[in-house]
């Protein structure tokens, strides 16, 4: 049976890091809404122009914009092997829209993985994050440094610090998370889909916990 996953957790919990390797391991389609927005920003598309002001301040982009983007993505891609939604949904209204879309595509979610971690660890993870310009892979100055400084291990492109990985933008993103995204934990718990992973351990430990969580269906 193929996997249809949502990775849920605060910014910096390690969703992108785990999604990348998990998608390779299980041959899943990795959909990161943050990466899609940054691509739209670079290409100066209408979606990118709308998203910019929200992202810079660490606020969520309006639901309609995000949902339309994800819908297009899921429809266009051959998703028979399954998918990981990384950073989506982030509000109850996004979760409801997703449920409808997946019903139409006949691809109901198989599980929602909750990355559990205290806020105290997130600021250091995010302000030290380095992101690849080519493939979006996340690295960290001390916790997960690239083999060669400033260069992506996976594709060789340059690494950069995201505009929103600054203290004020991270603080705003954490507020948005607690206010609008955390209620999704109850939403998916009620539906019997929620699986928790201790995201405060080193990367390999989280990967192991994630694999065990995926076996629990
Ligand atoms: P998210 O996608 O949830 O925002 P990322 O996967 O981008 O999180 O990780 C945020 C930062 O923390 C990155 O710099 C990443 O290298 C680092 N990181 C990810 N997982 C761990 C971990 N288990 N322990 C320490 N640092 C981590
Ligand atoms: P992080 O990895 O730190 O959680 P992302 O790269 O997932 O950050 O998201 C960066 C920004 O993109 C968010 O702060 C928000 O402005 C926008 N964004 C991404 N996903 C969503 C979403 N599902 N709903 C609304 N805004 C989103
Ligand atoms: Zn890369």
Short mmCIF file of C-alpha atoms in Angstrom, two decimals, residues 5-208:
data_model
loop_
_atom_site.label_atom_id
_atom_site.label_comp_id
_atom_site.label_asym_id
_atom_site.label_seq_id
_atom_site.Cartn_x
_atom_site.Cartn_y
_atom_site.Cartn_z
CA UNK A 5 1.57 11.51 4.54
CA UNK A 6 1.40 14.87 6.23
CA UNK A 7 4.41 16.07 8.27
CA UNK A 8 3.17 18.37 11.01
CA UNK A 9 5.28 20.37 13.44
CA UNK A 10 6.64 23.79 14.32
CA UNK A 11 9.17 25.56 12.09
CA UNK A 12 12.60 24.02 12.66
CA UNK A 13 11.29 20.67 13.93
CA UNK A 14 13.12 18.87 11.11
CA UNK A 15 10.24 18.18 8.71
CA UNK A 16 12.19 19.14 5.59
CA UNK A 17 15.29 17.19 6.66
CA UNK A 18 13.28 14.02 7.28
CA UNK A 19 10.97 14.49 4.28
CA UNK A 20 13.93 14.53 1.91
CA UNK A 21 15.37 11.19 3.06
CA UNK A 22 11.98 9.59 3.70
CA UNK A 23 10.82 10.50 0.18
CA UNK A 24 13.97 8.92 -1.30
CA UNK A 25 13.63 5.80 0.85
CA UNK A 26 9.97 5.18 0.01
CA UNK A 27 9.95 6.79 -3.46
CA UNK A 28 7.41 9.41 -2.47
CA UNK A 29 6.66 12.75 -4.06
CA UNK A 30 7.85 15.49 -1.63
CA UNK A 31 5.63 18.57 -1.63
CA UNK A 32 7.02 21.44 0.48
CA UNK A 33 4.75 24.48 0.32
CA UNK A 34 7.57 26.70 1.64
CA UNK A 35 9.86 25.55 -1.21
CA UNK A 36 7.06 26.05 -3.75
CA UNK A 37 6.52 29.61 -2.51
CA UNK A 38 10.24 30.39 -2.66
CA UNK A 39 10.34 29.08 -6.23
CA UNK A 40 7.37 31.32 -7.11
CA UNK A 41 9.19 34.26 -5.49
CA UNK A 42 12.31 33.70 -7.57
CA UNK A 43 10.26 33.43 -10.74
CA UNK A 44 8.17 36.48 -9.74
CA UNK A 45 4.89 34.70 -10.49
CA UNK A 46 1.57 36.19 -9.28
CA UNK A 47 1.54 33.65 -6.42
CA UNK A 48 5.07 34.68 -5.49
CA UNK A 49 4.16 38.37 -5.44
CA UNK A 50 1.21 37.73 -3.11
CA UNK A 51 3.20 35.43 -0.83
CA UNK A 52 6.25 37.66 -0.39
CA UNK A 53 4.80 40.14 2.13
CA UNK A 54 3.44 37.38 4.34
CA UNK A 55 6.57 35.23 4.27
CA UNK A 56 8.99 38.06 5.05
CA UNK A 57 7.07 38.85 8.23
CA UNK A 58 6.69 35.20 9.24
CA UNK A 59 2.92 35.21 8.68
CA UNK A 60 0.93 32.48 6.96
CA UNK A 61 0.00 33.03 3.32
CA UNK A 62 -3.83 33.13 2.89
CA UNK A 63 -5.51 29.71 2.72
CA UNK A 64 -6.99 30.11 -0.80
CA UNK A 65 -3.55 30.83 -2.29
CA UNK A 66 -1.88 27.86 -0.60
CA UNK A 67 -4.72 25.42 -1.29
CA UNK A 68 -4.89 26.28 -5.00
CA UNK A 69 -1.12 25.80 -5.30
CA UNK A 70 -1.16 22.38 -3.57
CA UNK A 71 -4.19 21.20 -5.54
CA UNK A 72 -2.44 22.03 -8.82
CA UNK A 73 0.64 20.22 -7.65
CA UNK A 74 -1.15 17.02 -6.60
CA UNK A 75 -3.21 16.92 -9.79
CA UNK A 76 -0.26 17.49 -12.08
CA UNK A 77 2.06 14.94 -10.50
CA UNK A 78 1.90 11.21 -10.95
CA UNK A 79 1.38 10.38 -7.27
CA UNK A 80 0.80 6.63 -7.46
CA UNK A 81 3.88 5.92 -5.31
CA UNK A 82 2.52 8.24 -2.65
CA UNK A 83 3.47 11.64 -1.31
CA UNK A 84 4.63 13.66 1.69
CA UNK A 85 3.01 17.02 2.36
CA UNK A 86 5.66 18.99 4.28
CA UNK A 87 4.38 22.22 5.82
CA UNK A 88 0.79 21.76 4.60
CA UNK A 89 -1.89 21.94 5.92
CA UNK A 90 -1.18 24.67 8.49
CA UNK A 91 -4.75 25.71 9.36
CA UNK A 92 -8.00 23.82 9.97
CA UNK A 93 -9.45 25.35 6.82
CA UNK A 94 -6.48 24.05 4.78
CA UNK A 95 -6.98 20.60 6.31
CA UNK A 96 -10.65 20.61 5.32
CA UNK A 97 -9.84 21.67 1.76
CA UNK A 98 -7.18 18.95 1.57
CA UNK A 99 -9.60 16.31 2.77
CA UNK A 100 -12.00 17.22 -0.05
CA UNK A 101 -9.29 17.30 -2.70
CA UNK A 102 -7.88 13.92 -1.66
CA UNK A 103 -11.33 12.41 -1.63
CA UNK A 104 -11.76 13.49 -5.25
CA UNK A 105 -8.35 12.07 -6.14
CA UNK A 106 -9.20 8.90 -4.20
CA UNK A 107 -5.99 9.25 -2.19
CA UNK A 108 -6.95 9.52 1.49
CA UNK A 109 -4.17 10.24 4.01
CA UNK A 110 -2.52 7.16 5.51
CA UNK A 111 -0.96 9.03 8.47
CA UNK A 112 -0.06 12.40 9.88
CA UNK A 113 3.33 12.52 11.60
CA UNK A 114 3.62 14.98 14.47
CA UNK A 115 7.20 16.21 15.05
CA UNK A 116 7.26 16.87 18.81
CA UNK A 117 9.79 19.36 20.13
CA UNK A 118 9.90 22.23 22.65
CA UNK A 119 10.10 25.79 21.36
CA UNK A 120 13.38 26.31 23.23
CA UNK A 121 15.35 24.31 20.65
CA UNK A 122 13.86 25.89 17.56
CA UNK A 123 15.45 29.35 17.50
CA UNK A 124 18.98 27.90 17.40
CA UNK A 125 18.02 25.38 14.72
CA UNK A 126 16.47 28.05 12.51
CA UNK A 127 18.95 30.90 12.90
CA UNK A 128 21.75 28.40 12.13
CA UNK A 129 19.99 26.85 9.15
CA UNK A 130 21.63 26.88 5.72
CA UNK A 131 19.46 26.11 2.71
CA UNK A 132 20.57 24.89 -0.71
CA UNK A 133 19.81 27.26 -3.60
CA UNK A 134 19.59 24.32 -5.99
CA UNK A 135 17.66 21.50 -4.29
CA UNK A 136 16.40 23.24 -1.10
CA UNK A 137 18.11 20.67 1.17
CA UNK A 138 18.49 22.04 4.72
CA UNK A 139 21.84 22.00 6.54
CA UNK A 140 22.93 23.54 9.84
CA UNK A 141 26.07 25.46 10.75
CA UNK A 142 26.79 23.17 13.74
CA UNK A 143 24.16 20.40 13.94
CA UNK A 144 24.38 19.25 10.31
CA UNK A 145 27.24 21.03 8.54
CA UNK A 146 27.91 20.35 4.86
CA UNK A 147 31.15 18.49 4.02
CA UNK A 148 32.48 21.54 2.21
CA UNK A 149 31.62 24.96 3.71
CA UNK A 150 28.88 26.80 1.82
CA UNK A 151 28.24 23.97 -0.66
CA UNK A 152 25.39 21.44 -0.82
CA UNK A 153 26.45 17.80 -0.31
CA UNK A 154 23.67 16.59 -2.57
CA UNK A 155 23.80 18.83 -5.64
CA UNK A 156 26.88 21.07 -5.25
CA UNK A 157 24.93 24.36 -5.37
CA UNK A 158 25.59 27.25 -2.94
CA UNK A 159 23.98 27.40 0.49
CA UNK A 160 22.28 30.56 1.78
CA UNK A 161 20.47 31.84 4.87
CA UNK A 162 16.75 32.35 4.25
CA UNK A 163 15.40 35.90 4.71
CA UNK A 164 12.92 34.61 7.30
CA UNK A 165 15.48 32.71 9.42
CA UNK A 166 16.06 35.81 11.56
CA UNK A 167 14.98 36.11 15.21
CA UNK A 168 11.92 38.35 14.69
CA UNK A 169 10.57 36.32 11.76
CA UNK A 170 11.14 33.04 13.61
CA UNK A 171 9.31 34.41 16.68
CA UNK A 172 6.37 35.40 14.46
CA UNK A 173 6.32 31.96 12.81
CA UNK A 174 6.24 30.26 16.22
CA UNK A 175 3.27 32.43 17.24
CA UNK A 176 1.48 31.54 14.00
CA UNK A 177 2.21 27.86 14.64
CA UNK A 178 0.71 27.83 18.15
CA UNK A 179 -2.25 29.97 17.15
CA UNK A 180 -3.27 28.39 13.82
CA UNK A 181 -1.42 25.11 13.21
CA UNK A 182 -1.30 23.35 16.60
CA UNK A 183 -5.13 22.84 16.55
CA UNK A 184 -4.52 20.38 13.69
CA UNK A 185 -3.08 17.91 16.22
CA UNK A 186 -6.55 17.43 17.70
CA UNK A 187 -8.16 17.43 14.27
CA UNK A 188 -6.05 14.48 13.09
CA UNK A 189 -6.05 12.73 16.48
CA UNK A 190 -9.85 12.57 16.26
CA UNK A 191 -9.54 10.95 12.83
CA UNK A 192 -7.14 8.31 14.16
CA UNK A 193 -4.34 9.45 11.83
CA UNK A 194 -1.86 11.06 14.24
CA UNK A 195 1.52 9.40 14.91
CA UNK A 196 4.06 11.19 17.15
CA UNK A 197 7.81 11.28 16.76
CA UNK A 198 10.33 12.72 19.24
CA UNK A 199 11.96 15.38 17.05
CA UNK A 200 14.41 16.60 19.72
CA UNK A 201 16.88 13.74 19.11
CA UNK A 202 19.74 13.78 16.57
CA UNK A 203 18.74 13.37 12.90
CA UNK A 204 19.33 9.57 12.75
CA UNK A 205 17.26 8.98 15.87
CA UNK A 206 14.36 10.93 14.38
CA UNK A 207 14.63 8.91 11.14
CA UNK A 208 14.36 5.65 13.10
#
